[in-house]
Amino acid sequence: MINIFYNKTTLNNALTISVSSQPVTKIEKKKNFTVLYNNNNLVGINIWDFDQYEKINQGMIFAGNKILQTIKKITQIDLSQYVEKNFVVGKIIQLEKIPNTHLHYCDVDIKDKTLKIICGASNVEVGTKVVVAMINTAMPDGKMILKSNIQGKVSFGMLCSKKELNLKADSSEKGIMILDNKYKIGDLFSEPFANK
C-alpha cells in the first residue's frame, strides 16, 4: 500500500511517501531526496523541495500515473508495485452485535472480496454503501489503519466518517459516511485526495 502526503509549510515543501509500516533501519541520503529502508526493503521516500518538480495541492495525494512518473524521474524508483486502493466503496451485507459493547462486526462487500470490519458507529445498517479504509492506509490525519482484534473478532479495515476523511460535514451528520447509489462497489473513493 502506498501513502503519499504533500505539505509545503509544515513538511517544508516535502513529498513524503510510505509503502510499509516497518521500522526504518537504514537511510540513504541523496541530493534532493532520502530513501528509507527496513534492512533492504523499501519503507518510504522523502523528496525535498518538491514544487520544483511538480505543482500539486497540499494534502493526501492519490498515487496516479502522473505523480508516480514524477517520483520515478526524481528517484529512479518504480513504486507501481505498491499501488492499491486506499479507500474503497463497500456495501454492508451482514451485521453481528459484539456482546457487552456498542460495536458491530460487519461483513462488507468490496466487489472482489468480503471484509470483516468492526464498527462502533450508531448508523451502521445492512444494505448501506460506505467508505472502507483498507489495511495499511494512512488517513488524512496520519493515523495508520492496521488489522485489529477486539474480543476475538479481527477487523480488516475501517468504515469511515466524513470527519475521518477530512471532508466537510454538517453537525447533523453523525457516524459513518453513507454513500448514495452513484458510487459502485469496489471502486476507489477518491474524495479525500488533494489531487483527485
mmCIF file with all atom_site columns, C-alpha atoms in Angstrom:
data_model
loop_
_atom_site.group_PDB
_atom_site.id
_atom_site.type_symbol
_atom_site.label_atom_id
_atom_site.label_alt_id
_atom_site.label_comp_id
_atom_site.label_asym_id
_atom_site.label_entity_id
_atom_site.label_seq_id
_atom_site.pdbx_PDB_ins_code
_atom_site.Cartn_x
_atom_site.Cartn_y
_atom_site.Cartn_z
_atom_site.occupancy
_atom_site.B_iso_or_equiv
_atom_site.pdbx_formal_charge
_atom_site.auth_seq_id
_atom_site.auth_comp_id
_atom_site.auth_asym_id
_atom_site.auth_atom_id
_atom_site.pdbx_PDB_model_num
ATOM 1   C CA . MET A 1 1   ? 0.000   0.000   0.000   1.00 0.00 ? 1   MET A CA 1
ATOM 2   C CA . ILE A 1 2   ? 1.364   3.396   -0.947  1.00 0.00 ? 2   ILE A CA 1
ATOM 3   C CA . ASN A 1 3   ? 0.532   6.540   1.036   1.00 0.00 ? 3   ASN A CA 1
ATOM 4   C CA . ILE A 1 4   ? 1.642   9.945   -0.243  1.00 0.00 ? 4   ILE A CA 1
ATOM 5   C CA . PHE A 1 5   ? 1.377   13.303  1.536   1.00 0.00 ? 5   PHE A CA 1
ATOM 6   C CA . TYR A 1 6   ? 2.478   16.767  0.454   1.00 0.00 ? 6   TYR A CA 1
ATOM 7   C CA . ASN A 1 7   ? 2.664   19.852  2.627   1.00 0.00 ? 7   ASN A CA 1
ATOM 8   C CA . LYS A 1 8   ? 4.504   22.973  1.584   1.00 0.00 ? 8   LYS A CA 1
ATOM 9   C CA . THR A 1 9   ? 4.571   24.561  5.043   1.00 0.00 ? 9   THR A CA 1
ATOM 10  C CA . THR A 1 10  ? 4.731   22.052  7.906   1.00 0.00 ? 10  THR A CA 1
ATOM 11  C CA . LEU A 1 11  ? 6.696   19.455  5.912   1.00 0.00 ? 11  LEU A CA 1
ATOM 12  C CA . ASN A 1 12  ? 8.998   22.108  4.424   1.00 0.00 ? 12  ASN A CA 1
ATOM 13  C CA . ASN A 1 13  ? 7.828   21.527  0.850   1.00 0.00 ? 13  ASN A CA 1
ATOM 14  C CA . ALA A 1 14  ? 8.428   17.778  1.088   1.00 0.00 ? 14  ALA A CA 1
ATOM 15  C CA . LEU A 1 15  ? 6.558   14.947  -0.561  1.00 0.00 ? 15  LEU A CA 1
ATOM 16  C CA . THR A 1 16  ? 6.504   12.004  1.837   1.00 0.00 ? 16  THR A CA 1
ATOM 17  C CA . ILE A 1 17  ? 5.862   8.522   0.517   1.00 0.00 ? 17  ILE A CA 1
ATOM 18  C CA . SER A 1 18  ? 5.254   5.477   2.698   1.00 0.00 ? 18  SER A CA 1
ATOM 19  C CA . VAL A 1 19  ? 4.973   1.914   1.377   1.00 0.00 ? 19  VAL A CA 1
ATOM 20  C CA . SER A 1 20  ? 5.439   -0.020  4.622   1.00 0.00 ? 20  SER A CA 1
ATOM 21  C CA . SER A 1 21  ? 4.846   0.396   8.344   1.00 0.00 ? 21  SER A CA 1
ATOM 22  C CA . GLN A 1 22  ? 8.062   -1.475  9.182   1.00 0.00 ? 22  GLN A CA 1
ATOM 23  C CA . PRO A 1 23  ? 10.617  0.402   11.320  1.00 0.00 ? 23  PRO A CA 1
ATOM 24  C CA . VAL A 1 24  ? 13.390  2.198   9.463   1.00 0.00 ? 24  VAL A CA 1
ATOM 25  C CA . THR A 1 25  ? 16.794  0.531   9.851   1.00 0.00 ? 25  THR A CA 1
ATOM 26  C CA . LYS A 1 26  ? 18.699  2.209   7.022   1.00 0.00 ? 26  LYS A CA 1
ATOM 27  C CA . ILE A 1 27  ? 18.622  5.695   5.453   1.00 0.00 ? 27  ILE A CA 1
ATOM 28  C CA . GLU A 1 28  ? 20.139  6.643   2.102   1.00 0.00 ? 28  GLU A CA 1
ATOM 29  C CA . LYS A 1 29  ? 20.540  10.390  1.598   1.00 0.00 ? 29  LYS A CA 1
ATOM 30  C CA . LYS A 1 30  ? 20.640  11.667  -1.970  1.00 0.00 ? 30  LYS A CA 1
ATOM 31  C CA . LYS A 1 31  ? 20.829  15.213  -3.309  1.00 0.00 ? 31  LYS A CA 1
ATOM 32  C CA . ASN A 1 32  ? 17.093  16.039  -3.224  1.00 0.00 ? 32  ASN A CA 1
ATOM 33  C CA . PHE A 1 33  ? 15.577  13.008  -1.543  1.00 0.00 ? 33  PHE A CA 1
ATOM 34  C CA . THR A 1 34  ? 16.038  10.407  1.174   1.00 0.00 ? 34  THR A CA 1
ATOM 35  C CA . VAL A 1 35  ? 15.187  6.706   0.855   1.00 0.00 ? 35  VAL A CA 1
ATOM 36  C CA . LEU A 1 36  ? 14.162  4.773   3.974   1.00 0.00 ? 36  LEU A CA 1
ATOM 37  C CA . TYR A 1 37  ? 14.615  1.009   4.318   1.00 0.00 ? 37  TYR A CA 1
ATOM 38  C CA . ASN A 1 38  ? 13.966  -1.827  6.740   1.00 0.00 ? 38  ASN A CA 1
ATOM 39  C CA . ASN A 1 39  ? 17.056  -3.901  6.019   1.00 0.00 ? 39  ASN A CA 1
ATOM 40  C CA . ASN A 1 40  ? 16.853  -3.906  2.197   1.00 0.00 ? 40  ASN A CA 1
ATOM 41  C CA . ASN A 1 41  ? 13.063  -3.493  1.956   1.00 0.00 ? 41  ASN A CA 1
ATOM 42  C CA . LEU A 1 42  ? 11.736  -0.087  0.942   1.00 0.00 ? 42  LEU A CA 1
ATOM 43  C CA . VAL A 1 43  ? 9.792   1.707   3.686   1.00 0.00 ? 43  VAL A CA 1
ATOM 44  C CA . GLY A 1 44  ? 9.474   5.194   2.217   1.00 0.00 ? 44  GLY A CA 1
ATOM 45  C CA . ILE A 1 45  ? 10.908  8.170   0.391   1.00 0.00 ? 45  ILE A CA 1
ATOM 46  C CA . ASN A 1 46  ? 11.055  11.871  1.261   1.00 0.00 ? 46  ASN A CA 1
ATOM 47  C CA . ILE A 1 47  ? 11.520  14.253  -1.669  1.00 0.00 ? 47  ILE A CA 1
ATOM 48  C CA . TRP A 1 48  ? 12.667  17.733  -0.669  1.00 0.00 ? 48  TRP A CA 1
ATOM 49  C CA . ASP A 1 49  ? 11.625  20.966  -2.448  1.00 0.00 ? 49  ASP A CA 1
ATOM 50  C CA . PHE A 1 50  ? 9.023   19.018  -4.383  1.00 0.00 ? 50  PHE A CA 1
ATOM 51  C CA . ASP A 1 51  ? 7.397   22.042  -6.002  1.00 0.00 ? 51  ASP A CA 1
ATOM 52  C CA . GLN A 1 52  ? 10.438  22.443  -8.242  1.00 0.00 ? 52  GLN A CA 1
ATOM 53  C CA . TYR A 1 53  ? 9.335   19.205  -9.955  1.00 0.00 ? 53  TYR A CA 1
ATOM 54  C CA . GLU A 1 54  ? 5.553   19.485  -9.937  1.00 0.00 ? 54  GLU A CA 1
ATOM 55  C CA . LYS A 1 55  ? 2.911   21.848  -8.579  1.00 0.00 ? 55  LYS A CA 1
ATOM 56  C CA . ILE A 1 56  ? 0.283   19.951  -6.564  1.00 0.00 ? 56  ILE A CA 1
ATOM 57  C CA . ASN A 1 57  ? -2.233  20.747  -3.854  1.00 0.00 ? 57  ASN A CA 1
ATOM 58  C CA . GLN A 1 58  ? -1.333  20.096  -0.234  1.00 0.00 ? 58  GLN A CA 1
ATOM 59  C CA . GLY A 1 59  ? -2.727  17.039  1.496   1.00 0.00 ? 59  GLY A CA 1
ATOM 60  C CA . MET A 1 60  ? -3.084  13.343  0.841   1.00 0.00 ? 60  MET A CA 1
ATOM 61  C CA . ILE A 1 61  ? -2.059  12.549  -2.739  1.00 0.00 ? 61  ILE A CA 1
ATOM 62  C CA . PHE A 1 62  ? -3.526  9.818   -4.939  1.00 0.00 ? 62  PHE A CA 1
ATOM 63  C CA . ALA A 1 63  ? -0.834  7.546   -6.414  1.00 0.00 ? 63  ALA A CA 1
ATOM 64  C CA . GLY A 1 64  ? -1.851  8.061   -10.039 1.00 0.00 ? 64  GLY A CA 1
ATOM 65  C CA . ASN A 1 65  ? 0.375   7.645   -13.088 1.00 0.00 ? 65  ASN A CA 1
ATOM 66  C CA . LYS A 1 66  ? 1.457   11.301  -13.238 1.00 0.00 ? 66  LYS A CA 1
ATOM 67  C CA . ILE A 1 67  ? 2.746   11.508  -9.657  1.00 0.00 ? 67  ILE A CA 1
ATOM 68  C CA . LEU A 1 68  ? 4.344   8.044   -9.882  1.00 0.00 ? 68  LEU A CA 1
ATOM 69  C CA . GLN A 1 69  ? 6.183   9.063   -13.066 1.00 0.00 ? 69  GLN A CA 1
ATOM 70  C CA . THR A 1 70  ? 7.446   12.241  -11.377 1.00 0.00 ? 70  THR A CA 1
ATOM 71  C CA . ILE A 1 71  ? 8.667   10.244  -8.360  1.00 0.00 ? 71  ILE A CA 1
ATOM 72  C CA . LYS A 1 72  ? 10.403  7.723   -10.646 1.00 0.00 ? 72  LYS A CA 1
ATOM 73  C CA . LYS A 1 73  ? 12.061  10.511  -12.660 1.00 0.00 ? 73  LYS A CA 1
ATOM 74  C CA . ILE A 1 74  ? 13.478  12.052  -9.462  1.00 0.00 ? 74  ILE A CA 1
ATOM 75  C CA . THR A 1 75  ? 14.445  8.871   -7.572  1.00 0.00 ? 75  THR A CA 1
ATOM 76  C CA . GLN A 1 76  ? 14.748  6.152   -10.268 1.00 0.00 ? 76  GLN A CA 1
ATOM 77  C CA . ILE A 1 77  ? 12.451  4.044   -8.034  1.00 0.00 ? 77  ILE A CA 1
ATOM 78  C CA . ASP A 1 78  ? 9.339   2.472   -9.575  1.00 0.00 ? 78  ASP A CA 1
ATOM 79  C CA . LEU A 1 79  ? 6.575   2.417   -6.967  1.00 0.00 ? 79  LEU A CA 1
ATOM 80  C CA . SER A 1 80  ? 3.867   0.867   -9.171  1.00 0.00 ? 80  SER A CA 1
ATOM 81  C CA . GLN A 1 81  ? 4.067   -2.478  -7.334  1.00 0.00 ? 81  GLN A CA 1
ATOM 82  C CA . TYR A 1 82  ? 2.820   -0.775  -4.150  1.00 0.00 ? 82  TYR A CA 1
ATOM 83  C CA . VAL A 1 83  ? -0.287  0.824   -5.663  1.00 0.00 ? 83  VAL A CA 1
ATOM 84  C CA . GLU A 1 84  ? -3.564  -0.446  -4.208  1.00 0.00 ? 84  GLU A CA 1
ATOM 85  C CA . LYS A 1 85  ? -6.853  1.266   -3.488  1.00 0.00 ? 85  LYS A CA 1
ATOM 86  C CA . ASN A 1 86  ? -6.562  3.058   -0.145  1.00 0.00 ? 86  ASN A CA 1
ATOM 87  C CA . PHE A 1 87  ? -10.268 3.865   0.111   1.00 0.00 ? 87  PHE A CA 1
ATOM 88  C CA . VAL A 1 88  ? -12.855 1.569   -1.457  1.00 0.00 ? 88  VAL A CA 1
ATOM 89  C CA . VAL A 1 89  ? -16.621 1.757   -1.833  1.00 0.00 ? 89  VAL A CA 1
ATOM 90  C CA . GLY A 1 90  ? -18.200 -1.129  0.055   1.00 0.00 ? 90  GLY A CA 1
ATOM 91  C CA . LYS A 1 91  ? -21.653 -2.374  0.964   1.00 0.00 ? 91  LYS A CA 1
ATOM 92  C CA . ILE A 1 92  ? -22.559 -3.729  4.398   1.00 0.00 ? 92  ILE A CA 1
ATOM 93  C CA . ILE A 1 93  ? -24.120 -7.147  3.801   1.00 0.00 ? 93  ILE A CA 1
ATOM 94  C CA . GLN A 1 94  ? -24.299 -8.506  7.357   1.00 0.00 ? 94  GLN A CA 1
ATOM 95  C CA . LEU A 1 95  ? -24.051 -7.230  10.947  1.00 0.00 ? 95  LEU A CA 1
ATOM 96  C CA . GLU A 1 96  ? -23.306 -9.039  14.179  1.00 0.00 ? 96  GLU A CA 1
ATOM 97  C CA . LYS A 1 97  ? -23.568 -7.244  17.536  1.00 0.00 ? 97  LYS A CA 1
ATOM 98  C CA . ILE A 1 98  ? -20.467 -7.754  19.685  1.00 0.00 ? 98  ILE A CA 1
ATOM 99  C CA . PRO A 1 99  ? -21.755 -8.659  23.179  1.00 0.00 ? 99  PRO A CA 1
ATOM 100 C CA . ASN A 1 100 ? -21.295 -6.146  26.024  1.00 0.00 ? 100 ASN A CA 1
ATOM 101 C CA . THR A 1 101 ? -20.168 -3.370  23.646  1.00 0.00 ? 101 THR A CA 1
ATOM 102 C CA . HIS A 1 102 ? -21.657 -0.767  21.304  1.00 0.00 ? 102 HIS A CA 1
ATOM 103 C CA . LEU A 1 103 ? -19.718 -2.397  18.453  1.00 0.00 ? 103 LEU A CA 1
ATOM 104 C CA . HIS A 1 104 ? -20.845 -4.353  15.415  1.00 0.00 ? 104 HIS A CA 1
ATOM 105 C CA . TYR A 1 105 ? -18.918 -6.903  13.383  1.00 0.00 ? 105 TYR A CA 1
ATOM 106 C CA . CYS A 1 106 ? -19.732 -6.098  9.761   1.00 0.00 ? 106 CYS A CA 1
ATOM 107 C CA . ASP A 1 107 ? -19.383 -8.137  6.582   1.00 0.00 ? 107 ASP A CA 1
ATOM 108 C CA . VAL A 1 108 ? -18.548 -5.590  3.886   1.00 0.00 ? 108 VAL A CA 1
ATOM 109 C CA . ASP A 1 109 ? -18.621 -6.454  0.172   1.00 0.00 ? 109 ASP A CA 1
ATOM 110 C CA . ILE A 1 110 ? -15.902 -4.586  -1.755  1.00 0.00 ? 110 ILE A CA 1
ATOM 111 C CA . LYS A 1 111 ? -16.550 -6.480  -5.028  1.00 0.00 ? 111 LYS A CA 1
ATOM 112 C CA . ASP A 1 112 ? -13.529 -8.792  -5.188  1.00 0.00 ? 112 ASP A CA 1
ATOM 113 C CA . LYS A 1 113 ? -13.904 -9.990  -1.585  1.00 0.00 ? 113 LYS A CA 1
ATOM 114 C CA . THR A 1 114 ? -15.836 -9.572  1.639   1.00 0.00 ? 114 THR A CA 1
ATOM 115 C CA . LEU A 1 115 ? -14.061 -7.933  4.576   1.00 0.00 ? 115 LEU A CA 1
ATOM 116 C CA . LYS A 1 116 ? -14.832 -8.345  8.280   1.00 0.00 ? 116 LYS A CA 1
ATOM 117 C CA . ILE A 1 117 ? -14.732 -4.920  9.923   1.00 0.00 ? 117 ILE A CA 1
ATOM 118 C CA . ILE A 1 118 ? -15.521 -3.816  13.470  1.00 0.00 ? 118 ILE A CA 1
ATOM 119 C CA . CYS A 1 119 ? -17.529 -0.585  13.622  1.00 0.00 ? 119 CYS A CA 1
ATOM 120 C CA . GLY A 1 120 ? -18.840 1.464   16.534  1.00 0.00 ? 120 GLY A CA 1
ATOM 121 C CA . ALA A 1 121 ? -20.971 3.947   14.598  1.00 0.00 ? 121 ALA A CA 1
ATOM 122 C CA . SER A 1 122 ? -24.636 4.168   15.535  1.00 0.00 ? 122 SER A CA 1
ATOM 123 C CA . ASN A 1 123 ? -25.798 4.490   11.905  1.00 0.00 ? 123 ASN A CA 1
ATOM 124 C CA . VAL A 1 124 ? -24.313 1.211   10.646  1.00 0.00 ? 124 VAL A CA 1
ATOM 125 C CA . GLU A 1 125 ? -27.002 -0.746  8.729   1.00 0.00 ? 125 GLU A CA 1
ATOM 126 C CA . VAL A 1 126 ? -27.211 -3.688  6.343   1.00 0.00 ? 126 VAL A CA 1
ATOM 127 C CA . GLY A 1 127 ? -27.540 -2.534  2.735   1.00 0.00 ? 127 GLY A CA 1
ATOM 128 C CA . THR A 1 128 ? -25.742 0.797   3.082   1.00 0.00 ? 128 THR A CA 1
ATOM 129 C CA . LYS A 1 129 ? -22.818 1.793   0.886   1.00 0.00 ? 129 LYS A CA 1
ATOM 130 C CA . VAL A 1 130 ? -19.835 3.025   2.857   1.00 0.00 ? 130 VAL A CA 1
ATOM 131 C CA . VAL A 1 131 ? -16.211 4.096   2.502   1.00 0.00 ? 131 VAL A CA 1
ATOM 132 C CA . VAL A 1 132 ? -13.730 1.424   3.597   1.00 0.00 ? 132 VAL A CA 1
ATOM 133 C CA . ALA A 1 133 ? -10.177 2.385   4.578   1.00 0.00 ? 133 ALA A CA 1
ATOM 134 C CA . MET A 1 134 ? -8.074  -0.649  3.731   1.00 0.00 ? 134 MET A CA 1
ATOM 135 C CA . ILE A 1 135 ? -5.358  -2.133  5.954   1.00 0.00 ? 135 ILE A CA 1
ATOM 136 C CA . ASN A 1 136 ? -2.108  -0.066  5.806   1.00 0.00 ? 136 ASN A CA 1
ATOM 137 C CA . THR A 1 137 ? -3.928  3.049   4.604   1.00 0.00 ? 137 THR A CA 1
ATOM 138 C CA . ALA A 1 138 ? -2.776  6.319   6.137   1.00 0.00 ? 138 ALA A CA 1
ATOM 139 C CA . MET A 1 139 ? -5.747  8.513   6.983   1.00 0.00 ? 139 MET A CA 1
ATOM 140 C CA . PRO A 1 140 ? -5.651  12.264  6.239   1.00 0.00 ? 140 PRO A CA 1
ATOM 141 C CA . ASP A 1 141 ? -4.615  12.900  9.878   1.00 0.00 ? 141 ASP A CA 1
ATOM 142 C CA . GLY A 1 142 ? -1.718  10.425  9.531   1.00 0.00 ? 142 GLY A CA 1
ATOM 143 C CA . LYS A 1 143 ? -3.324  7.605   11.549  1.00 0.00 ? 143 LYS A CA 1
ATOM 144 C CA . MET A 1 144 ? -2.469  4.221   10.044  1.00 0.00 ? 144 MET A CA 1
ATOM 145 C CA . ILE A 1 145 ? -5.236  1.639   9.633   1.00 0.00 ? 145 ILE A CA 1
ATOM 146 C CA . LEU A 1 146 ? -3.960  -1.685  10.930  1.00 0.00 ? 146 LEU A CA 1
ATOM 147 C CA . LYS A 1 147 ? -5.538  -5.081  11.443  1.00 0.00 ? 147 LYS A CA 1
ATOM 148 C CA . SER A 1 148 ? -7.028  -5.131  14.940  1.00 0.00 ? 148 SER A CA 1
ATOM 149 C CA . ASN A 1 149 ? -8.614  -7.646  17.298  1.00 0.00 ? 149 ASN A CA 1
ATOM 150 C CA . ILE A 1 150 ? -11.431 -6.980  19.776  1.00 0.00 ? 150 ILE A CA 1
ATOM 151 C CA . GLN A 1 151 ? -12.936 -9.819  21.793  1.00 0.00 ? 151 GLN A CA 1
ATOM 152 C CA . GLY A 1 152 ? -11.584 -12.379 19.341  1.00 0.00 ? 152 GLY A CA 1
ATOM 153 C CA . LYS A 1 153 ? -13.030 -10.534 16.318  1.00 0.00 ? 153 LYS A CA 1
ATOM 154 C CA . VAL A 1 154 ? -10.431 -9.450  13.761  1.00 0.00 ? 154 VAL A CA 1
ATOM 155 C CA . SER A 1 155 ? -11.054 -6.221  11.834  1.00 0.00 ? 155 SER A CA 1
ATOM 156 C CA . PHE A 1 156 ? -9.593  -5.853  8.345   1.00 0.00 ? 156 PHE A CA 1
ATOM 157 C CA . GLY A 1 157 ? -10.112 -2.128  7.763   1.00 0.00 ? 157 GLY A CA 1
ATOM 158 C CA . MET A 1 158 ? -12.266 0.761   8.938   1.00 0.00 ? 158 MET A CA 1
ATOM 159 C CA . LEU A 1 159 ? -15.630 2.203   7.930   1.00 0.00 ? 159 LEU A CA 1
ATOM 160 C CA . CYS A 1 160 ? -15.052 5.951   7.622   1.00 0.00 ? 160 CYS A CA 1
ATOM 161 C CA . SER A 1 161 ? -16.900 9.072   8.675   1.00 0.00 ? 161 SER A CA 1
ATOM 162 C CA . LYS A 1 162 ? -16.645 12.334  6.745   1.00 0.00 ? 162 LYS A CA 1
ATOM 163 C CA . LYS A 1 163 ? -14.584 13.784  9.604   1.00 0.00 ? 163 LYS A CA 1
ATOM 164 C CA . GLU A 1 164 ? -12.072 10.918  9.420   1.00 0.00 ? 164 GLU A CA 1
ATOM 165 C CA . LEU A 1 165 ? -11.775 11.520  5.664   1.00 0.00 ? 165 LEU A CA 1
ATOM 166 C CA . ASN A 1 166 ? -11.249 15.249  6.256   1.00 0.00 ? 166 ASN A CA 1
ATOM 167 C CA . LEU A 1 167 ? -14.422 16.048  4.296   1.00 0.00 ? 167 LEU A CA 1
ATOM 168 C CA . LYS A 1 168 ? -16.929 18.746  5.204   1.00 0.00 ? 168 LYS A CA 1
ATOM 169 C CA . ALA A 1 169 ? -19.878 17.510  7.237   1.00 0.00 ? 169 ALA A CA 1
ATOM 170 C CA . ASP A 1 170 ? -22.729 19.402  8.809   1.00 0.00 ? 170 ASP A CA 1
ATOM 171 C CA . SER A 1 171 ? -23.436 18.984  12.516  1.00 0.00 ? 171 SER A CA 1
ATOM 172 C CA . SER A 1 172 ? -26.368 16.622  11.875  1.00 0.00 ? 172 SER A CA 1
ATOM 173 C CA . GLU A 1 173 ? -24.139 14.036  10.183  1.00 0.00 ? 173 GLU A CA 1
ATOM 174 C CA . LYS A 1 174 ? -23.063 11.502  12.799  1.00 0.00 ? 174 LYS A CA 1
ATOM 175 C CA . GLY A 1 175 ? -21.364 8.153   12.339  1.00 0.00 ? 175 GLY A CA 1
ATOM 176 C CA . ILE A 1 176 ? -20.021 6.636   9.163   1.00 0.00 ? 176 ILE A CA 1
ATOM 177 C CA . MET A 1 177 ? -20.414 8.289   5.778   1.00 0.00 ? 177 MET A CA 1
ATOM 178 C CA . ILE A 1 178 ? -23.334 6.769   3.874   1.00 0.00 ? 178 ILE A CA 1
ATOM 179 C CA . LEU A 1 179 ? -22.886 6.829   0.087   1.00 0.00 ? 179 LEU A CA 1
ATOM 180 C CA . ASP A 1 180 ? -25.645 7.096   -2.499  1.00 0.00 ? 180 ASP A CA 1
ATOM 181 C CA . ASN A 1 181 ? -26.157 4.805   -5.489  1.00 0.00 ? 181 ASN A CA 1
ATOM 182 C CA . LYS A 1 182 ? -23.865 6.764   -7.841  1.00 0.00 ? 182 LYS A CA 1
ATOM 183 C CA . TYR A 1 183 ? -20.958 5.001   -6.122  1.00 0.00 ? 183 TYR A CA 1
ATOM 184 C CA . LYS A 1 184 ? -20.121 1.492   -7.348  1.00 0.00 ? 184 LYS A CA 1
ATOM 185 C CA . ILE A 1 185 ? -18.999 -1.287  -5.006  1.00 0.00 ? 185 ILE A CA 1
ATOM 186 C CA . GLY A 1 186 ? -15.260 -1.911  -5.328  1.00 0.00 ? 186 GLY A CA 1
ATOM 187 C CA . ASP A 1 187 ? -14.440 1.470   -6.872  1.00 0.00 ? 187 ASP A CA 1
ATOM 188 C CA . LEU A 1 188 ? -11.805 3.794   -5.482  1.00 0.00 ? 188 LEU A CA 1
ATOM 189 C CA . PHE A 1 189 ? -13.274 6.522   -3.265  1.00 0.00 ? 189 PHE A CA 1
ATOM 190 C CA . SER A 1 190 ? -11.140 9.479   -4.356  1.00 0.00 ? 190 SER A CA 1
ATOM 191 C CA . GLU A 1 191 ? -12.658 12.427  -2.496  1.00 0.00 ? 191 GLU A CA 1
ATOM 192 C CA . PRO A 1 192 ? -10.028 12.587  0.315   1.00 0.00 ? 192 PRO A CA 1
ATOM 193 C CA . PHE A 1 193 ? -7.178  13.092  -2.174  1.00 0.00 ? 193 PHE A CA 1
ATOM 194 C CA . ALA A 1 194 ? -5.877  16.607  -2.843  1.00 0.00 ? 194 ALA A CA 1
ATOM 195 C CA . ASN A 1 195 ? -5.065  15.716  -6.478  1.00 0.00 ? 195 ASN A CA 1
ATOM 196 C CA . LYS A 1 196 ? -8.242  13.768  -7.367  1.00 0.00 ? 196 LYS A CA 1
#
